[in-house]
mmCIF file of C-alpha atoms in Angstrom:
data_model
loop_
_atom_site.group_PDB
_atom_site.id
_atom_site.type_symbol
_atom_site.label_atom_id
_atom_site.label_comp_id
_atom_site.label_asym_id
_atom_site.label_seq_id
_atom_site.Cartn_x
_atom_site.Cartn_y
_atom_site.Cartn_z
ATOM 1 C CA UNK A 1 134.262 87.602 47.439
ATOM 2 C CA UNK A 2 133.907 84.018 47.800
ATOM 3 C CA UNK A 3 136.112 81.736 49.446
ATOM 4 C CA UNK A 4 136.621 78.105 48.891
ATOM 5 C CA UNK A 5 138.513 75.224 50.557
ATOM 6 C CA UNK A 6 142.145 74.446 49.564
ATOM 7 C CA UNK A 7 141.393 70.995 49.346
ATOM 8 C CA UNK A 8 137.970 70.384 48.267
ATOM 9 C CA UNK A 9 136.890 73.522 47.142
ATOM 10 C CA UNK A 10 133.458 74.112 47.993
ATOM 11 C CA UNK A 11 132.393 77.070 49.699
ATOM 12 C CA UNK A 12 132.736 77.651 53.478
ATOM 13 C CA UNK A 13 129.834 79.784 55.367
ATOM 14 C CA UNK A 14 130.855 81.019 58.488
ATOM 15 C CA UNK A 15 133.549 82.312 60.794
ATOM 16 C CA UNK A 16 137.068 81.587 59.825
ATOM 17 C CA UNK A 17 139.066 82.447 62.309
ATOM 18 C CA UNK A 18 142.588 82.037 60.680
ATOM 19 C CA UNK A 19 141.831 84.232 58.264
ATOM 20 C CA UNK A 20 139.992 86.771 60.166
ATOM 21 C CA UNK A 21 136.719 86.555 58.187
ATOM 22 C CA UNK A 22 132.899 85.579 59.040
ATOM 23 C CA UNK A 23 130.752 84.424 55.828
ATOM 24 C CA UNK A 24 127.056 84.463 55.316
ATOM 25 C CA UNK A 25 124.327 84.928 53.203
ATOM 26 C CA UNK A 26 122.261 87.857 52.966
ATOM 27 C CA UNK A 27 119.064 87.726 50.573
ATOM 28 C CA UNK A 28 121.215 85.076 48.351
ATOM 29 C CA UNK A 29 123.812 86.066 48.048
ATOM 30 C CA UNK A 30 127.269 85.108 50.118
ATOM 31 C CA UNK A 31 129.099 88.362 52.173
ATOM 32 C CA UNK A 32 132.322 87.959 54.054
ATOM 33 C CA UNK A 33 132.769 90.569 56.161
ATOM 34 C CA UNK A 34 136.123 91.285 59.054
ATOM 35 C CA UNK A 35 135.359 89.408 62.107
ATOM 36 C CA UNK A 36 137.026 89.651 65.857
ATOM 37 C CA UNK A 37 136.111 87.700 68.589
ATOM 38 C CA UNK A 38 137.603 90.485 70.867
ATOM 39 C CA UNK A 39 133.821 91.670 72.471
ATOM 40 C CA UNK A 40 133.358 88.021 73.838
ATOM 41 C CA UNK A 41 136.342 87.418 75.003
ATOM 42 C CA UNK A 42 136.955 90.676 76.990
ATOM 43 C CA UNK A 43 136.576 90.866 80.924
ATOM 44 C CA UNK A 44 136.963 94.683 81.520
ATOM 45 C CA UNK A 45 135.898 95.194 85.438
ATOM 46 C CA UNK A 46 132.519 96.865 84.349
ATOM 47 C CA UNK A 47 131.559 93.493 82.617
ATOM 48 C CA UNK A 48 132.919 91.209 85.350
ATOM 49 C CA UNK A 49 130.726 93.503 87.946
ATOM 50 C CA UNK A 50 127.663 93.112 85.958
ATOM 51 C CA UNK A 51 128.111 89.372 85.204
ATOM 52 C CA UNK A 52 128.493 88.776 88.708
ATOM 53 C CA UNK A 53 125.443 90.548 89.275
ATOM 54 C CA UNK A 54 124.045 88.357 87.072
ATOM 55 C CA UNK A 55 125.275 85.165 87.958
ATOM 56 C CA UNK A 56 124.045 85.613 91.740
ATOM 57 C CA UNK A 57 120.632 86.588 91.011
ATOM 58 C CA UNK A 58 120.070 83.688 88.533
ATOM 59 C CA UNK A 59 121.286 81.106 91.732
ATOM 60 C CA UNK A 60 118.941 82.911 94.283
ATOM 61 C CA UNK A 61 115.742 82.554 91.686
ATOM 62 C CA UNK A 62 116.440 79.320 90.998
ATOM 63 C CA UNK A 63 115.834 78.082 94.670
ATOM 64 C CA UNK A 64 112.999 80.876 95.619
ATOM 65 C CA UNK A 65 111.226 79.932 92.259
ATOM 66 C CA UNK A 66 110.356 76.904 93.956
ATOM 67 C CA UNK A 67 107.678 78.801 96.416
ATOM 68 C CA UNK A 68 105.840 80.560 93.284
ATOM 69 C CA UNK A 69 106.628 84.068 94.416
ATOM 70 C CA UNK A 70 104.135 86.450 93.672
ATOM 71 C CA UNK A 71 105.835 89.150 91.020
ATOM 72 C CA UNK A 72 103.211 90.685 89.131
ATOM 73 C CA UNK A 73 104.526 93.535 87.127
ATOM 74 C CA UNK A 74 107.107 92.802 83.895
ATOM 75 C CA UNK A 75 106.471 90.069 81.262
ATOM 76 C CA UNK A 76 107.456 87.218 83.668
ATOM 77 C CA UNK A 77 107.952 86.481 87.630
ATOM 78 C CA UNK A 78 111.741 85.735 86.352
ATOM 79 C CA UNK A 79 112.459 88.723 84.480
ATOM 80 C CA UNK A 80 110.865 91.198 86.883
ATOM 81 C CA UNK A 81 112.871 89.688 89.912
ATOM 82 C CA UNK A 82 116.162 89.806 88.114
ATOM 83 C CA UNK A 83 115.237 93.486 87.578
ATOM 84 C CA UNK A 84 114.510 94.108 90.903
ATOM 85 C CA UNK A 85 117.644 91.887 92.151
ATOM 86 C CA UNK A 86 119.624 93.966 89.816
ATOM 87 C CA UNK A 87 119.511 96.791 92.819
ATOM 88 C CA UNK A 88 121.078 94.379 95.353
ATOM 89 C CA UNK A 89 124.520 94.763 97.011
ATOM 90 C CA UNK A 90 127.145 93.145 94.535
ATOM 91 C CA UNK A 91 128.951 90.361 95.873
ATOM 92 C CA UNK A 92 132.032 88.433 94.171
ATOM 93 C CA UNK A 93 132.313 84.795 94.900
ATOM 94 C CA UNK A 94 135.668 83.069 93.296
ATOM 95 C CA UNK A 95 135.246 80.107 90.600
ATOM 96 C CA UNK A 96 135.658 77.522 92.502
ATOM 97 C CA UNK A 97 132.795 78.827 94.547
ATOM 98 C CA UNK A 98 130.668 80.230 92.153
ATOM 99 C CA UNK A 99 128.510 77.407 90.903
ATOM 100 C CA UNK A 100 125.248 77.797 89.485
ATOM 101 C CA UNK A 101 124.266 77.201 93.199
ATOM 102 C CA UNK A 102 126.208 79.268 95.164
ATOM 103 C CA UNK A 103 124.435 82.403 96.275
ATOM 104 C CA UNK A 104 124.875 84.876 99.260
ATOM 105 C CA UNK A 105 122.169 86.520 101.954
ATOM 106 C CA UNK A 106 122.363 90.320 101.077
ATOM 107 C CA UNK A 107 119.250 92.563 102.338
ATOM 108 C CA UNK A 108 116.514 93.462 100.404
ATOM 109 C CA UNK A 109 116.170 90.573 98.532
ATOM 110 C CA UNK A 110 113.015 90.564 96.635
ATOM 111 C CA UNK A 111 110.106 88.083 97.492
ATOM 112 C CA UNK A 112 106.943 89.475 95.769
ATOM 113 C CA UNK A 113 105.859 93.007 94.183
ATOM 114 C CA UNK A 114 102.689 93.876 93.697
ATOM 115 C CA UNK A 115 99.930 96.621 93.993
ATOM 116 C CA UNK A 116 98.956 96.005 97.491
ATOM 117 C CA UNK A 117 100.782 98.472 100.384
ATOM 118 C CA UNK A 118 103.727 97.182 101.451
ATOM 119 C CA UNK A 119 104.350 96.276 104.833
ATOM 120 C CA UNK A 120 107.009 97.914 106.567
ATOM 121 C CA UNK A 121 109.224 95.247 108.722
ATOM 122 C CA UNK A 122 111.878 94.853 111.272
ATOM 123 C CA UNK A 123 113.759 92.654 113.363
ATOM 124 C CA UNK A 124 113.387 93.783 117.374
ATOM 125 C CA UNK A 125 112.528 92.324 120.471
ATOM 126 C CA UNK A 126 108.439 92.043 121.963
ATOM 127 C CA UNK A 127 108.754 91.159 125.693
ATOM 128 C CA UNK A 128 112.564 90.485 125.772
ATOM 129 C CA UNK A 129 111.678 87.766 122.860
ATOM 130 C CA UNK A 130 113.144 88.247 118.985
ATOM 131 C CA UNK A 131 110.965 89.651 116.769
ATOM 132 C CA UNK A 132 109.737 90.506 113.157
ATOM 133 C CA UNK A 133 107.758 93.720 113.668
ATOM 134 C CA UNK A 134 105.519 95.261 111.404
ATOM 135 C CA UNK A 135 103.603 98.547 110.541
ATOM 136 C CA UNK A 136 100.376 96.289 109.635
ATOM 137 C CA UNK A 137 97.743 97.221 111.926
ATOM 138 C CA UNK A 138 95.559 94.807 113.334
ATOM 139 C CA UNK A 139 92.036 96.679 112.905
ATOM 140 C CA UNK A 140 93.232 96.942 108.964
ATOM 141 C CA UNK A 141 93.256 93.278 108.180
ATOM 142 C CA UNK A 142 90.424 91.799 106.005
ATOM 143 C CA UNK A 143 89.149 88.961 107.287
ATOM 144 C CA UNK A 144 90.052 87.213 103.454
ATOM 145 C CA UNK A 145 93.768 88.706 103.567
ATOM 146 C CA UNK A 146 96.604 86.013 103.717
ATOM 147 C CA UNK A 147 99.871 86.671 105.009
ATOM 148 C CA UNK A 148 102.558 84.202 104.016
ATOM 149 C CA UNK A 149 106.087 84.403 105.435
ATOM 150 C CA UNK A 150 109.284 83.785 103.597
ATOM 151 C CA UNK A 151 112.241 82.511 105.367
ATOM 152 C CA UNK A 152 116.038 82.840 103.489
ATOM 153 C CA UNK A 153 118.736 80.324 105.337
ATOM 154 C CA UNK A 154 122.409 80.687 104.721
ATOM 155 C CA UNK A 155 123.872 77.494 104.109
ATOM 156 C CA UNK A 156 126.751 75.305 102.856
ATOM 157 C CA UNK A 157 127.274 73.161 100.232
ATOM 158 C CA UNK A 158 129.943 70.772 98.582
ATOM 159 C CA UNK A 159 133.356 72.547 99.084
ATOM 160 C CA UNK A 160 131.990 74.670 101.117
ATOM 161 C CA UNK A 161 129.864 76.845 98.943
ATOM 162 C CA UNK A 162 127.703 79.192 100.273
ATOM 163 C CA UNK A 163 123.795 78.852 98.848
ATOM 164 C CA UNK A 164 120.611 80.822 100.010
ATOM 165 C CA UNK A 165 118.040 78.199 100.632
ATOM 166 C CA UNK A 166 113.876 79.667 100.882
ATOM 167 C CA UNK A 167 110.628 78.695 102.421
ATOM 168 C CA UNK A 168 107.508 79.804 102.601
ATOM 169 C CA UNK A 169 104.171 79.188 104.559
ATOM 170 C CA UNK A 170 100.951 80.417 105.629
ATOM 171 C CA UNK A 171 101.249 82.633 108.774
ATOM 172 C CA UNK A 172 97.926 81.858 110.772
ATOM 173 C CA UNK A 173 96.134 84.546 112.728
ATOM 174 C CA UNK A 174 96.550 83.762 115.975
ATOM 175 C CA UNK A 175 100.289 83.477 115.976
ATOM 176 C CA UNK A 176 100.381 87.157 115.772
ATOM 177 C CA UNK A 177 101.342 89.191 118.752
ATOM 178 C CA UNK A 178 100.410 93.247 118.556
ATOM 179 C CA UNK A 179 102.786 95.785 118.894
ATOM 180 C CA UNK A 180 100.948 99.143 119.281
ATOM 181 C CA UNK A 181 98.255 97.795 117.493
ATOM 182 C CA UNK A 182 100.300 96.949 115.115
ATOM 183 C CA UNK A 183 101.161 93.071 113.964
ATOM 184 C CA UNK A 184 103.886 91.089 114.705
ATOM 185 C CA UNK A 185 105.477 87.652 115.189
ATOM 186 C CA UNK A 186 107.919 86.308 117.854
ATOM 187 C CA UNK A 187 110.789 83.731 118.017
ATOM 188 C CA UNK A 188 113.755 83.276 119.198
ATOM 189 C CA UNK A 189 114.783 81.790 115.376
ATOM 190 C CA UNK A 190 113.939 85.639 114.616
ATOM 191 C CA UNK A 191 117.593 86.379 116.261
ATOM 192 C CA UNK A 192 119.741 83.632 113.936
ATOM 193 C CA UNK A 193 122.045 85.672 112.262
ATOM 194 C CA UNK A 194 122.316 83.400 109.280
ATOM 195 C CA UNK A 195 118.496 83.925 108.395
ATOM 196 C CA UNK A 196 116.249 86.735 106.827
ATOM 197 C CA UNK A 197 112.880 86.928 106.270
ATOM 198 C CA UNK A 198 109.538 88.849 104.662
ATOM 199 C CA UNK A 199 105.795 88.753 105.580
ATOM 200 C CA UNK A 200 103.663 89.288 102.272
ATOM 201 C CA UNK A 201 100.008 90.469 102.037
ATOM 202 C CA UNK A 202 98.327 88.325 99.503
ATOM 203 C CA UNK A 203 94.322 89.299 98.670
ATOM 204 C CA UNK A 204 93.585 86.988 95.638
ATOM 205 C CA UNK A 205 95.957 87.490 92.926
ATOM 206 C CA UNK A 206 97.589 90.531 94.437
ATOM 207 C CA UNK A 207 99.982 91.092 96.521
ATOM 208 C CA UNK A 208 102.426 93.664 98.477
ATOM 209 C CA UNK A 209 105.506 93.962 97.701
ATOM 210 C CA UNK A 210 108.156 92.765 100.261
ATOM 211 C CA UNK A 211 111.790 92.122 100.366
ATOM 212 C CA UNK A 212 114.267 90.086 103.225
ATOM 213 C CA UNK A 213 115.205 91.741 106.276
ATOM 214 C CA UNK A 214 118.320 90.486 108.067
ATOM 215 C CA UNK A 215 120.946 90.821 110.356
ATOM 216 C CA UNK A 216 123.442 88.567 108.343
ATOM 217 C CA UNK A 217 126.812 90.058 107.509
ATOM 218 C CA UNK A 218 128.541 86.823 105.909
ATOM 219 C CA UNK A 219 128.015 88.554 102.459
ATOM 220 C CA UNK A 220 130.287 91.661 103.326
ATOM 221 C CA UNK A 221 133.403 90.061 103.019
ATOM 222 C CA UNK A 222 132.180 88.837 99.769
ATOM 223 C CA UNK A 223 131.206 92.830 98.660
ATOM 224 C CA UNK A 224 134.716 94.407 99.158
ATOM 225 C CA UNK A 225 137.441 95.357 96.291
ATOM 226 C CA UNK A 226 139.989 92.468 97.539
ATOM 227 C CA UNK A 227 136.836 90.014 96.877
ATOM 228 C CA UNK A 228 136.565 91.523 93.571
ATOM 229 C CA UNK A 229 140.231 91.269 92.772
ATOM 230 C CA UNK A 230 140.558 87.563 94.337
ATOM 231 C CA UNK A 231 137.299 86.617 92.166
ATOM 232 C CA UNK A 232 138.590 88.254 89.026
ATOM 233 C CA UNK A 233 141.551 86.218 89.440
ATOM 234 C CA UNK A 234 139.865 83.145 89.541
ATOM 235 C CA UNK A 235 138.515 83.426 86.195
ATOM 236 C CA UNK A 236 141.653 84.605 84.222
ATOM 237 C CA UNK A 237 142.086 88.190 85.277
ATOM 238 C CA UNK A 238 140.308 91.748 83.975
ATOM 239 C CA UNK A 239 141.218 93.278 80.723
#
């Protein structure tokens, strides 16, 4: 069947969507086949969910990206952490909120995976002081292992928009503290309820793998069903 313009008549290849057709050519020769645009433009709550899901982890790579994180399974660092983000605690920010920017502190974000042991952290107290405590003990360090420490901020940007903001440096030696033999670092920063962070073991191109511990909550009332309604809203409804 071929199809050709009222006017000019020549032959149009593509969708036509007043006459509910798509055109194109297959092996030379022109097919016109039913078309819908239904798929795209349906929100059903499984593929609002998962788009949020989406969204979110795309805004947190986008600022940690900028510390070279250490991911060394999968094809690429980005498609391995999306993977591994894809396990986090959904959260539903409305449209007015939801640029590419904004992004929420959840736990267990993912800083680095690799083939190294992890290291087993938590926030606690050493001597009445904050603390990140560890599992690491301090007669099993190599005097060529690196530990780096990422630090995740919730902050606030235009309209207030919430946005995840990372850094990352070299932890030195002697700012270590033990803990039955076992590493550690103090702070009183380590009790900000707004931050989260991970200590990675990096030997040469490998690393453990390490996500954020936190005490920040801000992201629950994000995580509930009203959120999920109130965001739905915001971008035309669920079908």
């Amino acid at each position: 069947m071929k199809i050709k313009h009222p006017s000019i008549g020549v032959e149009i290849i593509g969708k036509i969507p007043s006459l509910g057709v798509t055109k194109y050519i297959r092996n030379g020769t022109v097919v016109t086949r039913v078309s819908t645009s239904e798929g795209r433009q349906s929100n059903t709550r499984g593929q609002f969910i998962q788009r949020q899901r989406m969204r979110h982890s795309i805004a947190l790579w986008k600022d940690l990206s900028r510390w070279s994180p250490m991911f060394t399974e999968g094809k690429t660092t980005y498609h391995r952490f999306l993977s591994l983000a894809n396990q986090l605690p959904v959260v539903f920010l409305p449209k007015n909120k939801s640029s590419v920017e904004g992004s929420l502190l959840v736990p267990g974000i993912p800083v680095s995976e690799g083939n190294l042991l992890p290291v087993q952290q938590r926030l606690g107290e050493v001597d009445g002081t904050p603390a990140l405590i560890t599992d690491r003990k301090a007669a099993d360090v190599r005097p060529f292992e690196v530990f780096l420490l990422y630090t995740a901020e919730q902050q606030f940007q235009r309209e207030n928009c919430p946005k995840v903001s990372f850094t990352m440096r070299e932890v030195k030696r002697g700012e270590f503290v033990l803990v039955d033999g076992c590493l550690a670092l103090t702070d009183n920063d380590f009790a900000n309820e707004m931050k989260g962070w991970a200590l990675v073991r990096v030997i040469g191109k490998n690393c453990s793998t390490q996500s954020i511990v936190t005490r920040c909550k801000y992201y629950v009332q994000f995580s509930t069903e009203e959120a999920l309604d109130n965001a739905a809203k915001s971008y035309g409804g669920l079908k």
